[in-house]
Structures are given as C-alpha cells and as structure tokens.
mmCIF file of C-alpha atoms (C1' of nucleotides) in Angstrom:
data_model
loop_
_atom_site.group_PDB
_atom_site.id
_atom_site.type_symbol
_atom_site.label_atom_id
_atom_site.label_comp_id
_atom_site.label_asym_id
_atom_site.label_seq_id
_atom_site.Cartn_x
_atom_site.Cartn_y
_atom_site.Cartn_z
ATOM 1 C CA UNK A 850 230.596 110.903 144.795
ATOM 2 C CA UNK A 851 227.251 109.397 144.039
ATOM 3 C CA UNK A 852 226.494 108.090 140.468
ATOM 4 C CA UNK A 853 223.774 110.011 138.267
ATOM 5 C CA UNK A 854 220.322 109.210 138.432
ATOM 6 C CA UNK A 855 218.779 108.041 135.642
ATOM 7 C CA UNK A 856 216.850 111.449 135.601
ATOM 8 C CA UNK A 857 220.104 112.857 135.837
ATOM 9 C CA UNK A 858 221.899 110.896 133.110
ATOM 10 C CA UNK A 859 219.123 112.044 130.661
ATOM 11 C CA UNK A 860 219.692 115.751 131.571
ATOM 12 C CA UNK A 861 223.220 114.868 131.089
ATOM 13 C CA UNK A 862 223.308 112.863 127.277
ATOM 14 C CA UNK A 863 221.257 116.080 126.052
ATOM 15 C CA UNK A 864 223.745 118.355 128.071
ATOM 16 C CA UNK A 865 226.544 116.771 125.773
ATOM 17 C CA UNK A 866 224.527 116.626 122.931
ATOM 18 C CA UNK A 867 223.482 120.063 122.847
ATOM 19 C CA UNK A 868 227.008 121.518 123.510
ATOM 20 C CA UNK A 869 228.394 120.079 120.165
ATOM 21 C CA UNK A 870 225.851 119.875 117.887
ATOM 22 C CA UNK A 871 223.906 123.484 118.644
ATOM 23 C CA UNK A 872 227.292 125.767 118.276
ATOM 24 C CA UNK A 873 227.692 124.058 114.842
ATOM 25 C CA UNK A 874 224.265 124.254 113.747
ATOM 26 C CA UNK A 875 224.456 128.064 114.539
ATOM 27 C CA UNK A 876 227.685 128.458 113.086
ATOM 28 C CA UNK A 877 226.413 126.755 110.060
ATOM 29 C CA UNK A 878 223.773 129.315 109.576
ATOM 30 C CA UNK A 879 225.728 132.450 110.136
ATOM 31 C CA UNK A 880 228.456 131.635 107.721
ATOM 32 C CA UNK A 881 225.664 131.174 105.396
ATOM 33 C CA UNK A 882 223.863 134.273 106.215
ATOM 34 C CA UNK A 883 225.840 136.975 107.022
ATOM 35 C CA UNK A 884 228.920 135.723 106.986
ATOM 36 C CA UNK A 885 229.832 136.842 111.007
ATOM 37 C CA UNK A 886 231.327 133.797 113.213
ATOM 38 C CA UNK A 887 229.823 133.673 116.876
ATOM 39 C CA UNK A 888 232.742 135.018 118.323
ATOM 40 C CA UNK A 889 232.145 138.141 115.821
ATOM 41 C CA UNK A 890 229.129 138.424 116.029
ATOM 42 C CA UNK A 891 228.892 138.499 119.721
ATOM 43 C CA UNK A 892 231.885 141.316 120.183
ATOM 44 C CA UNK A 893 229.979 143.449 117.876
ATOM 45 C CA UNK A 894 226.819 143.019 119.561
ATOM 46 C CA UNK A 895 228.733 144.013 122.372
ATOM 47 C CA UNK A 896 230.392 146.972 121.071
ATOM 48 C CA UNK A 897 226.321 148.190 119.793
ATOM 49 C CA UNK A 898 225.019 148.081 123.196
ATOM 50 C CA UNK A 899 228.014 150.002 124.659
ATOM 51 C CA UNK A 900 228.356 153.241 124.974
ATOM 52 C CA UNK A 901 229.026 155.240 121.708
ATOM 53 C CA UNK A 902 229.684 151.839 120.257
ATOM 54 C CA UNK A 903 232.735 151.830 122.223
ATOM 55 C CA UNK A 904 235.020 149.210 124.977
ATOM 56 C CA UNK A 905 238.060 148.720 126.396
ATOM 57 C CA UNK A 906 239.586 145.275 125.571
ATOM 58 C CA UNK A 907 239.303 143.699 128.586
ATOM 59 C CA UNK A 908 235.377 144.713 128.849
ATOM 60 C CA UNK A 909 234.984 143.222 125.737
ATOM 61 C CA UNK A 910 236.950 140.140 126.726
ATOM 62 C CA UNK A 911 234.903 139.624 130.001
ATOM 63 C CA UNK A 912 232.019 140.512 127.800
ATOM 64 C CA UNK A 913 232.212 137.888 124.964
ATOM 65 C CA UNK A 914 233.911 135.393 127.447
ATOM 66 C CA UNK A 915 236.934 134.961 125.296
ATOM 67 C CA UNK A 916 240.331 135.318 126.882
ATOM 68 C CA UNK A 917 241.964 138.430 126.376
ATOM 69 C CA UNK A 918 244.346 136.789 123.593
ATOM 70 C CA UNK A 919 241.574 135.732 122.026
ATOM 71 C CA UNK A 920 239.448 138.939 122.028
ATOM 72 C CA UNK A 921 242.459 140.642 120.132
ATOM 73 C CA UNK A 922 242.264 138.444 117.619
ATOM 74 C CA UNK A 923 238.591 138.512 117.309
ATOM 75 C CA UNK A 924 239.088 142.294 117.083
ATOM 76 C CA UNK A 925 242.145 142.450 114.975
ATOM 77 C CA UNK A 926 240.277 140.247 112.328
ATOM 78 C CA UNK A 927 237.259 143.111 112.699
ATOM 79 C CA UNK A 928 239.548 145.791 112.103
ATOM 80 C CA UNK A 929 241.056 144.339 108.649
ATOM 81 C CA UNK A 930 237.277 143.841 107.702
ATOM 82 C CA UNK A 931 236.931 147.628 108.775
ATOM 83 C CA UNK A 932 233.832 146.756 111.012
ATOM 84 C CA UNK A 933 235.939 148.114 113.851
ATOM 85 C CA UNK A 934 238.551 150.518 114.765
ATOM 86 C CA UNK A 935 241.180 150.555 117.631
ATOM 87 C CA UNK A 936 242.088 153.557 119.571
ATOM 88 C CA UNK A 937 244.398 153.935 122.752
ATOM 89 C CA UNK A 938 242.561 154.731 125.862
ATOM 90 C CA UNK A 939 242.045 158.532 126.907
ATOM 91 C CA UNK A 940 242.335 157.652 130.526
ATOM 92 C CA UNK A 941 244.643 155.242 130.470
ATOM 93 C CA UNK A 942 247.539 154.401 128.992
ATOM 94 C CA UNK A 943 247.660 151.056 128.579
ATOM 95 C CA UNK A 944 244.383 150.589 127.795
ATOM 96 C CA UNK A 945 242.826 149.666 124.391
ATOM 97 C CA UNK A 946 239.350 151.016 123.029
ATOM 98 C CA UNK A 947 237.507 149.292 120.285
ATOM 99 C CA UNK A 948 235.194 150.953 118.697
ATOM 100 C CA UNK A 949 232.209 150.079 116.181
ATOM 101 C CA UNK A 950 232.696 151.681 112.814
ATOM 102 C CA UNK A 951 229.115 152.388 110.421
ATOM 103 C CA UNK A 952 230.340 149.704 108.835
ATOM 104 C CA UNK A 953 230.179 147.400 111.158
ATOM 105 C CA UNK A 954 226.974 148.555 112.796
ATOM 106 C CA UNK A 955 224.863 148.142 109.131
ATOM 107 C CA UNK A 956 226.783 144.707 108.933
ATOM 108 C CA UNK A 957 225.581 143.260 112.007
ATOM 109 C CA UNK A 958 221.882 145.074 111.440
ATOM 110 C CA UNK A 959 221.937 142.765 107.958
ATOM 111 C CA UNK A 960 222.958 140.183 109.888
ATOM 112 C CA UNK A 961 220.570 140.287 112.349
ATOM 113 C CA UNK A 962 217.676 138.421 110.658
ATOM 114 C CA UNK A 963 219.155 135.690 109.631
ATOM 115 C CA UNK A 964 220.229 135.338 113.620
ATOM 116 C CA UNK A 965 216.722 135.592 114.514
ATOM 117 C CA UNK A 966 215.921 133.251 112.200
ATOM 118 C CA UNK A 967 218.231 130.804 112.840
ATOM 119 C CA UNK A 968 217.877 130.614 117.013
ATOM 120 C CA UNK A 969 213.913 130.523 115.981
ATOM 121 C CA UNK A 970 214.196 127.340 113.763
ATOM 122 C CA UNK A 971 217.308 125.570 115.937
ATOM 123 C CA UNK A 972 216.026 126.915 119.667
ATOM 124 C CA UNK A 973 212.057 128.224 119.520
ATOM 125 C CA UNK A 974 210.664 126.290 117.123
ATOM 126 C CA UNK A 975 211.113 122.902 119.179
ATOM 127 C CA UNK A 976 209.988 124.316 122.469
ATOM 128 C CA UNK A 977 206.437 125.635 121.862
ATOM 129 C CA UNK A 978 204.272 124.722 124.716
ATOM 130 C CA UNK A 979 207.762 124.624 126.831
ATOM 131 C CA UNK A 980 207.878 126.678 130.189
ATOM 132 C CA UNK A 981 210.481 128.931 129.628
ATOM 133 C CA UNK A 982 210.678 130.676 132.683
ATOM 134 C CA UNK A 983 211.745 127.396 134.436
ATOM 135 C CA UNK A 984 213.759 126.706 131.867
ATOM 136 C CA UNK A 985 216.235 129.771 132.160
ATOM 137 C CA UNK A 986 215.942 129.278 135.389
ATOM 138 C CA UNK A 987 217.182 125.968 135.599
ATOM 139 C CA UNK A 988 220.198 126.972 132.855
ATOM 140 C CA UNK A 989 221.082 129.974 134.341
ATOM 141 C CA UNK A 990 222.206 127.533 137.561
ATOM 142 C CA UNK A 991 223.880 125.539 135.293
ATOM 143 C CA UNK A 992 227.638 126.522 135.382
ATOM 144 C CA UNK A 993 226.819 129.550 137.297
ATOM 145 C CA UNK A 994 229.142 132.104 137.523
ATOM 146 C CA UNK A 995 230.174 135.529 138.717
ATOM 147 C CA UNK A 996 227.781 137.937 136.556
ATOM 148 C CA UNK A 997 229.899 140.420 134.220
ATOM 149 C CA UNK A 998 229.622 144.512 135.299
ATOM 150 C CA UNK A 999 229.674 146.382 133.307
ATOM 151 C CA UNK A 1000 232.551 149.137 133.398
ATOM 152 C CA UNK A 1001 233.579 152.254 131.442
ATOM 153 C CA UNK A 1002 237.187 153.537 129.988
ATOM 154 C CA UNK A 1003 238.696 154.864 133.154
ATOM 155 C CA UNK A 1004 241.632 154.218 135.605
ATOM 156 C CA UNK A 1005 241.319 151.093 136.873
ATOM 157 C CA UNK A 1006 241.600 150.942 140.706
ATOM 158 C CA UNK B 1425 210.633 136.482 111.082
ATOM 159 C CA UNK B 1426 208.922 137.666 114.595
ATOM 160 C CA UNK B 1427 211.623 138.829 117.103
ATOM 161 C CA UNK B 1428 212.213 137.397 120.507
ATOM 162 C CA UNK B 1429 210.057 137.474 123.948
ATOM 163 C CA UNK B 1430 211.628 138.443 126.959
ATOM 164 C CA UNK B 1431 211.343 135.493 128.051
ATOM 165 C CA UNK B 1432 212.605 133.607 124.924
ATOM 166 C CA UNK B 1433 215.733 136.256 124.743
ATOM 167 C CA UNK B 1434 216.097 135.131 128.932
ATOM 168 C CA UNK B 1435 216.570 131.492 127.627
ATOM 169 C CA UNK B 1436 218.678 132.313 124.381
ATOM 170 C CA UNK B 1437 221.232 134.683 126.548
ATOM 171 C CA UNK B 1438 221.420 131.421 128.750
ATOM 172 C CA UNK B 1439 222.249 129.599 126.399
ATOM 173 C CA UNK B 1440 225.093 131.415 124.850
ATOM 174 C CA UNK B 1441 226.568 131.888 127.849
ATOM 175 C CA UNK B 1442 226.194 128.341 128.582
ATOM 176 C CA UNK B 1443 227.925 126.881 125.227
ATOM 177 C CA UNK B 1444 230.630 129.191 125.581
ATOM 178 C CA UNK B 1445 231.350 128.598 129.171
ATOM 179 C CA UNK B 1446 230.689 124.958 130.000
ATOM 180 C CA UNK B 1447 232.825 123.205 127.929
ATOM 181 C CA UNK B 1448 235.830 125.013 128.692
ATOM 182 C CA UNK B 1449 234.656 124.177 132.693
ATOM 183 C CA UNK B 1450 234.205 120.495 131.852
ATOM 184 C CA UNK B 1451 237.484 120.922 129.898
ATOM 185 C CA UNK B 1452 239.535 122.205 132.731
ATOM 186 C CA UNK B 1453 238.327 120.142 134.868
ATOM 187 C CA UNK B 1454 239.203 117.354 132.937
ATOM 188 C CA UNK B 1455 242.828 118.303 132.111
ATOM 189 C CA UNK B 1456 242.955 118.538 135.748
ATOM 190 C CA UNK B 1457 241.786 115.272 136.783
ATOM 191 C CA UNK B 1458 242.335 112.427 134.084
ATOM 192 C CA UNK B 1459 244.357 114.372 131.434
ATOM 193 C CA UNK B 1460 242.099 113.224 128.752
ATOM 194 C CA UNK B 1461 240.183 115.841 126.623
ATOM 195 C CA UNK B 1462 236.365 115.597 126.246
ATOM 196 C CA UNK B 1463 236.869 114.298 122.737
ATOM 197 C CA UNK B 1464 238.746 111.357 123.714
ATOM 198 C CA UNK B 1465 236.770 110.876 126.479
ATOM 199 C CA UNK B 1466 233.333 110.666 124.043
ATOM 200 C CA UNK B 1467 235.407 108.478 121.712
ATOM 201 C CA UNK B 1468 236.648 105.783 124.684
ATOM 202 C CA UNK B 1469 232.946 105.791 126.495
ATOM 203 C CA UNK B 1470 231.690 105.026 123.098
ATOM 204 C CA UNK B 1471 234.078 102.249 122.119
ATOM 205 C CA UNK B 1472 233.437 100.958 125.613
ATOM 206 C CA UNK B 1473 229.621 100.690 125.764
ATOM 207 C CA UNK B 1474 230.436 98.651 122.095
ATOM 208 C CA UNK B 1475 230.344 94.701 121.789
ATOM 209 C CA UNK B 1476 234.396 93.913 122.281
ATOM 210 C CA UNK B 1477 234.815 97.562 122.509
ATOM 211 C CA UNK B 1478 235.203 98.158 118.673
ATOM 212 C CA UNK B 1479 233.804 99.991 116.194
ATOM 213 C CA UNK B 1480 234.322 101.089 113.166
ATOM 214 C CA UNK B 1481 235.376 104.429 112.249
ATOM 215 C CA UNK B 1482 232.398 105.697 110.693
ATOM 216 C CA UNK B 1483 230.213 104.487 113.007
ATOM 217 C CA UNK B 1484 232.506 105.892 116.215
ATOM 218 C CA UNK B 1485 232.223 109.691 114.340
ATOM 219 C CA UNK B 1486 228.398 109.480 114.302
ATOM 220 C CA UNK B 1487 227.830 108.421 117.832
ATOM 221 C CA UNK B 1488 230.805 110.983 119.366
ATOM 222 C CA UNK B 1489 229.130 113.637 116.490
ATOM 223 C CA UNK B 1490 232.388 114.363 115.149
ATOM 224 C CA UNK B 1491 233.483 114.188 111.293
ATOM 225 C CA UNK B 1492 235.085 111.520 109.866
ATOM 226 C CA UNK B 1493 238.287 113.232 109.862
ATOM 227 C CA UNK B 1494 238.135 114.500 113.645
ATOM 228 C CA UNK B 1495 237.152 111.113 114.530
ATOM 229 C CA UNK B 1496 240.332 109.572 112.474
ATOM 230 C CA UNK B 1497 242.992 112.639 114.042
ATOM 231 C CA UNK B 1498 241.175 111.849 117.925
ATOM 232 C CA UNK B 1499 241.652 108.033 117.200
ATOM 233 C CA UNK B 1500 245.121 108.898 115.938
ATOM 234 C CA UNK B 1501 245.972 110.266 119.193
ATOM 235 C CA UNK B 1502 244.515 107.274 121.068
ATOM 236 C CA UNK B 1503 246.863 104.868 119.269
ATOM 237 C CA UNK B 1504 250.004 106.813 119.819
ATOM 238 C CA UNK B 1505 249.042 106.895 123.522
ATOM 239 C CA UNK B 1506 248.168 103.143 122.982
ATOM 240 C CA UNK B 1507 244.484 103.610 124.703
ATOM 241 C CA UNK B 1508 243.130 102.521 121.204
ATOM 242 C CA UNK B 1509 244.338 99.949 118.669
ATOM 243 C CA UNK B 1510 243.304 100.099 114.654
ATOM 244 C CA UNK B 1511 242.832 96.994 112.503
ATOM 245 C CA UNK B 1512 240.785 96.389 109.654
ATOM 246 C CA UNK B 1513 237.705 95.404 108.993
ATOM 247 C CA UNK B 1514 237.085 91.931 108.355
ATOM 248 C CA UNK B 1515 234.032 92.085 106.267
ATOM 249 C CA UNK B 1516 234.868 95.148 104.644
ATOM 250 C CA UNK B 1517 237.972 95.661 102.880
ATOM 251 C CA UNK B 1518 237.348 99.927 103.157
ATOM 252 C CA UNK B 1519 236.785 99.405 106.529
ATOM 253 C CA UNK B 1520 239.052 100.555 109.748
ATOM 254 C CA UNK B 1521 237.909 99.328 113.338
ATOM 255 C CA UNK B 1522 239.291 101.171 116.460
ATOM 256 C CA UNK B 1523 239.657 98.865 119.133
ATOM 257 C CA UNK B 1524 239.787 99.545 122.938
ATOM 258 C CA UNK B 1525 243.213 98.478 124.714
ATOM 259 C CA UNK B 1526 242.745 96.938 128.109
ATOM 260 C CA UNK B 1527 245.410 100.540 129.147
ATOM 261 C CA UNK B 1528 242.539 102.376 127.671
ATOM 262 C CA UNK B 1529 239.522 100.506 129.413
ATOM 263 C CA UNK B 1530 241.666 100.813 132.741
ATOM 264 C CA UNK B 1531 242.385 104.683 132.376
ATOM 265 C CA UNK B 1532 238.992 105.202 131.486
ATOM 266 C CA UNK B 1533 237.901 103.841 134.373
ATOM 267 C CA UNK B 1534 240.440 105.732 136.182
ATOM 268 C CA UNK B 1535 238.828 109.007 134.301
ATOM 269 C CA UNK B 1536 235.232 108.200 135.582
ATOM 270 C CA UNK B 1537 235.446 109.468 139.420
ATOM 271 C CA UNK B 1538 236.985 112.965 138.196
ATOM 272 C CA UNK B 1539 234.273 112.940 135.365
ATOM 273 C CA UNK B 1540 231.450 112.430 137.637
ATOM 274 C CA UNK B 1541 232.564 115.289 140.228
ATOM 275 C CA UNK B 1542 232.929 117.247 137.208
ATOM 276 C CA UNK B 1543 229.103 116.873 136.600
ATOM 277 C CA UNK B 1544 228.075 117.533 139.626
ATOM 278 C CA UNK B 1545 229.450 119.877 140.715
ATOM 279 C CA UNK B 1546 229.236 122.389 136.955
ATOM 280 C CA UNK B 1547 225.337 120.850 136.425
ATOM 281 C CA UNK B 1548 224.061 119.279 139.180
ATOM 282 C CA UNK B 1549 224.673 120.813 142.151
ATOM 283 C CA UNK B 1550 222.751 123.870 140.681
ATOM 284 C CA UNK B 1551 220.055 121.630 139.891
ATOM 285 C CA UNK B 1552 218.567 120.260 143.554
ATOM 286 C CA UNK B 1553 214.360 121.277 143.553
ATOM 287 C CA UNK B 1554 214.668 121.361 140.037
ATOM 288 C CA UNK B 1555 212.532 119.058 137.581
ATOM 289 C CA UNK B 1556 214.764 116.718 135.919
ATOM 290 C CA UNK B 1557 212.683 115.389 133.386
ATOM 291 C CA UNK B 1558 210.972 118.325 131.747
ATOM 292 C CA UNK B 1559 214.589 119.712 131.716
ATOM 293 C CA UNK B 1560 215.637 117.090 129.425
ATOM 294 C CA UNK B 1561 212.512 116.747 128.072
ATOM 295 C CA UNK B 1562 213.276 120.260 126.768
ATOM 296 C CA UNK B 1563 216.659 120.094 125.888
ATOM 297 C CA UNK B 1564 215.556 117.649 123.644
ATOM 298 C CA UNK B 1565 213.368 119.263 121.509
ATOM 299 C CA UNK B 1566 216.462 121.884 120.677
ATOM 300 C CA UNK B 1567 218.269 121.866 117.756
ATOM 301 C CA UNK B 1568 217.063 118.092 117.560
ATOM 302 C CA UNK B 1569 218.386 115.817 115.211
ATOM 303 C CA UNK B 1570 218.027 111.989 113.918
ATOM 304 C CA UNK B 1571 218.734 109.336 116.596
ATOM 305 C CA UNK B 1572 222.188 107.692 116.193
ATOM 306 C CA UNK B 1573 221.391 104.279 115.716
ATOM 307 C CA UNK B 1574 223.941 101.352 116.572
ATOM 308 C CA UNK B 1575 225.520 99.580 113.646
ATOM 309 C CA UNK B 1576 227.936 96.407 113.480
ATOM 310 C CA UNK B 1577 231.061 95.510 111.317
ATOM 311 C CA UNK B 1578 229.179 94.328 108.485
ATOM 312 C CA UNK B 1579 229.139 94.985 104.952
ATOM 313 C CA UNK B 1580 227.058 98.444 104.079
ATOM 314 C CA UNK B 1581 223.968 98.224 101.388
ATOM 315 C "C1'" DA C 1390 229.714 106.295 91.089
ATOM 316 C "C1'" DA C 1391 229.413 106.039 96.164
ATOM 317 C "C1'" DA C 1392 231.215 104.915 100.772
ATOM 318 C "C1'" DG C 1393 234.982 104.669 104.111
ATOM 319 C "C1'" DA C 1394 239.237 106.525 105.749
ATOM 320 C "C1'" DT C 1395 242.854 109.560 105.692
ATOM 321 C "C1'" DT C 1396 245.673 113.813 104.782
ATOM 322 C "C1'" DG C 1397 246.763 118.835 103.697
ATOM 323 C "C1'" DA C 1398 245.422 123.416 104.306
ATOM 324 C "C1'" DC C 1399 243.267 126.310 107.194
ATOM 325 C "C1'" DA C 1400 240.517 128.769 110.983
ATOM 326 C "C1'" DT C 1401 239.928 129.520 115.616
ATOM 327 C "C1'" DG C 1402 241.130 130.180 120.177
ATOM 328 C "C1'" DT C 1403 243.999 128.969 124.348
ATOM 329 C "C1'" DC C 1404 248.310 129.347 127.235
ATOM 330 C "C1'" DA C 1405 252.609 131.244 128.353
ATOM 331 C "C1'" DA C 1406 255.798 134.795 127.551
ATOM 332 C "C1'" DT C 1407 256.589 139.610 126.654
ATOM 333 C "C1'" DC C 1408 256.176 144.572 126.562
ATOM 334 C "C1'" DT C 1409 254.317 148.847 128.355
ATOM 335 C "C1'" DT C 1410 252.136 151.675 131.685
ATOM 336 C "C1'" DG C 1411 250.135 152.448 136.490
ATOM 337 C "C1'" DC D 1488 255.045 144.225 141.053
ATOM 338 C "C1'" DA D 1489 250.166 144.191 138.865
ATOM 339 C "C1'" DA D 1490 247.186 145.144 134.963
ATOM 340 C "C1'" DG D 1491 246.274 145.630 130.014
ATOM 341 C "C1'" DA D 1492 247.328 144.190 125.449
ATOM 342 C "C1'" DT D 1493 249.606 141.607 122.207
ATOM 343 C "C1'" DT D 1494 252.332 137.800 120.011
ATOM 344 C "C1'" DG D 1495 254.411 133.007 119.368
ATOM 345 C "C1'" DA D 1496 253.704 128.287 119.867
ATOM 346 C "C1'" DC D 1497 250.476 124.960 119.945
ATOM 347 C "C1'" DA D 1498 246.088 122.012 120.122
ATOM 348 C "C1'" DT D 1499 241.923 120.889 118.103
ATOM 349 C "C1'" DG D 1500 238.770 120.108 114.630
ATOM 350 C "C1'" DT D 1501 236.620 121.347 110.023
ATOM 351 C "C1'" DC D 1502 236.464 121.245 104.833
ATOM 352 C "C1'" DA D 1503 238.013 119.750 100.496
ATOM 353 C "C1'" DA D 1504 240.781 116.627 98.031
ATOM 354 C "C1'" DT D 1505 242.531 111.993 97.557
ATOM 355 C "C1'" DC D 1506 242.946 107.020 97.649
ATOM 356 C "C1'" DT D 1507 240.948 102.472 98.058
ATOM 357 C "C1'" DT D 1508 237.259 99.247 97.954
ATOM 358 C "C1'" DT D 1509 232.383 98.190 97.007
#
DNA sequence: AAAGATTGACATGTCAATCTTG
DNA sequence: CAAGATTGACATGTCAATCTTT
C-alpha cells in the first residue's frame, strides 16, 4: 500500500486529534450543562424525532450507533432517571418499545442550549469563513457507511 | 445563542456520526491486523519518533492526549507485554521514563502495513478529487487547542 | 505547596452467551 | 434456526485521592 502524502498525513494528525480530544470537550460541557452524556443525549433526541416519541430497541440501536447491549443500558439508565419508559411491542412479541416520557422531553429541551452552545464555541466558532458544504461533503465520505432507515414497530420480515 | 444553518447542522450530523463510528472502524481493524489497540499504538509511535525512544511519563500523556493515569495503566500494559520498559528518571528523582524495547520497535513496525491500509481504506479512499489541505486546514480550526510542544528528561522550573 | 506518578473507585460500552418469540 | 433483548464478564480510561520528590 502506498505511504501517505504529506497532504494526507496532515488530514490524518487532525483526524486523530479530533477523534479524542472533540468527544471529551463535548462531554465536558454536557456534564456541566445539563447533565445528559452523548450517548443520552443522542437516544433521546432520537426518541423526540420519532413517532409519538416512541422506538423499538433495535431502531434506536441502529439509530444512536450503539450495539444493541449497549442501547439497553443507555435506556435502562433513562428509565431509572424516569426520562423514559419501556413497553413490550404491540406487534411483536419480542420486541421492545422505548418511549419518551414529559420528563424526558422538558429535560432534553433544557438541555438543548447548552448543546447549541457548546458545538458553536468547540465546532462553529473556529470555522467562520470555512466552506461548509465541501466540508460535509468531504466527512460524509469519510468512513462511509450504509445510511440508517428508518422503520416503525411492526413484524419484521 | 443563534441555532444552527442547514448547512452547519449538515457538518455537525457528520461529525457525530463520524466520532462515534470511526474509531471503533480503526479499532477493529486494528484488533484484526496487529492486535494492538489505538492507545498503545499512539503511545509506541510517540515513544518512537522520541530521541532513544523515551520519554517521560508526563510528557508521553500530553503528546498521546491521554491523562496521566491512562497514560501510566496503557504503559502498564506495554511492560507486561514487554513492548515498553520503565526506569527512572535520572535528573529527576519524581520522574518515570518509559522506554521502547527493541520487541516493541519491531512489532510496531510489524503494526505499520495493517495501520496504513486501515487509513486508506476508512479515510482516504473516500477522499480522491478532494482538497487535502483546506480539509485539514479546517479540521484544525475545530475544537483547537495549544500545540504539544516536545520536552526532554530534564529537571522542570 | 506544586509537580509527577500511581492506585482505587467508578462509568461506559463492547462481546459472547442466553432466553424468548417468530 | 434467526431475530430481538438482555445480562455477565471484561476492557478501557477518567476522576479523586495518595505518595514521593522538588
């Protein structure tokens, strides 16, 4: 395999750079704020955009690109906060439905600012003047894989 | 705080996806190939790149961006596999210095090939027509921080 | 007191195994 | 048997506390 440019290593030292330091950074700030990890954060977000705040498990694994294991315990840890509540499946019996409580919908609207703010000051802020078409172009080739559809709580084929 | 563009929330979805998903392809791919983890790999490139491939600990945690105590438990496992030797520092009686085995040059070596086709084929093969330097030009300016700057087994001020 | 290094307690999330239903 | 969900075992890495040396 050929060696990396030197245009390439560049892309590649901020690559690695970015992948460690940016997670904690926003991590940093949500405990702060609101007090919602990522991984929270992003299955509730989830769950608000569904239908009647409401997914099967392995929707919301696909969705949040946590393994299935993990998504459970994502979710379990939301139900003992009572930001979400579990119900079996109408359609299906083995299937799981978690579902976003008024709780957890006013949580993650209070913590919504300090999210904005945060991916302004760690993200936007440093990229005025930036094309940022190209740029989600070129990350969204980065990586690429199989977009995620998005299903509903039936019988699975 | 003013909410996102469209084309702002374009790059912050990518972005997400891409901290959540590329690590745990580089990951694979490198329990696949060398059967070192992308920790250990940071911590042997650095000690490499280092005059006699040593460093001292504090010094090794700021350039791999670890903490202190990640960098000691990652060293910790480099010793037991024998990649990595400790001794202390001569000028500094606080001091530890990880030193690079001639096992651990040699199977860092034998990691590079795997490592390379790693990059390429997650980043770069996605990347042909695309401009290289305004990519990292832009990755850059996000969630920038101070420049790690290379320090010697001295005594501290 | 401050810096360097380590350790204990803990959080998070993966993998493999398991259980239930289709 | 395959799919969905969960649990046990484990790996990794952080934070706070601790110990030693400056």
């Amino acid at each position: 395999v050929r060696p990396l440019s030197g245009k390439e290593e560049a892309v590649w030292r901020e690559l690695m750079r970015l992948l460690i330091v940016l997670p904690r950074a926003l991590d940093a700030d949500m405990a702060d704020s609101g007090g919602l990890s990522s991984s929270e954060y992003i299955i509730l977000v989830s769950l608000s955009e569904a239908t009647d705040g409401a997914m099967r498990m392995v929707d919301l694994a696909a969705r949040s690109r946590l393994t299935q294991s993990g998504a459970t315990r994502v979710v379990t840890r939301l139900c003992q906060a009572g930001l979400v509540i579990r119900r079996p499946s109408k359609y299906d019996g083995r299937g799981q439905v978690a579902v976003l409580t008024s709780t957890g919908l006013a949580q993650l609207r209070a913590a919504y600012p300090g999210h904005l703010a945060s991916a302004r000051r760690r993200v936007f802020d440093g990229l005025e003047g930036t094309d940022l078409e190209a740029l989600s172009a070129a990350l969204r080739r980065i990586a690429a894989d199989e977009p995620i559809d998005q299903r509903t709580d039936r019988i699975r084929p």
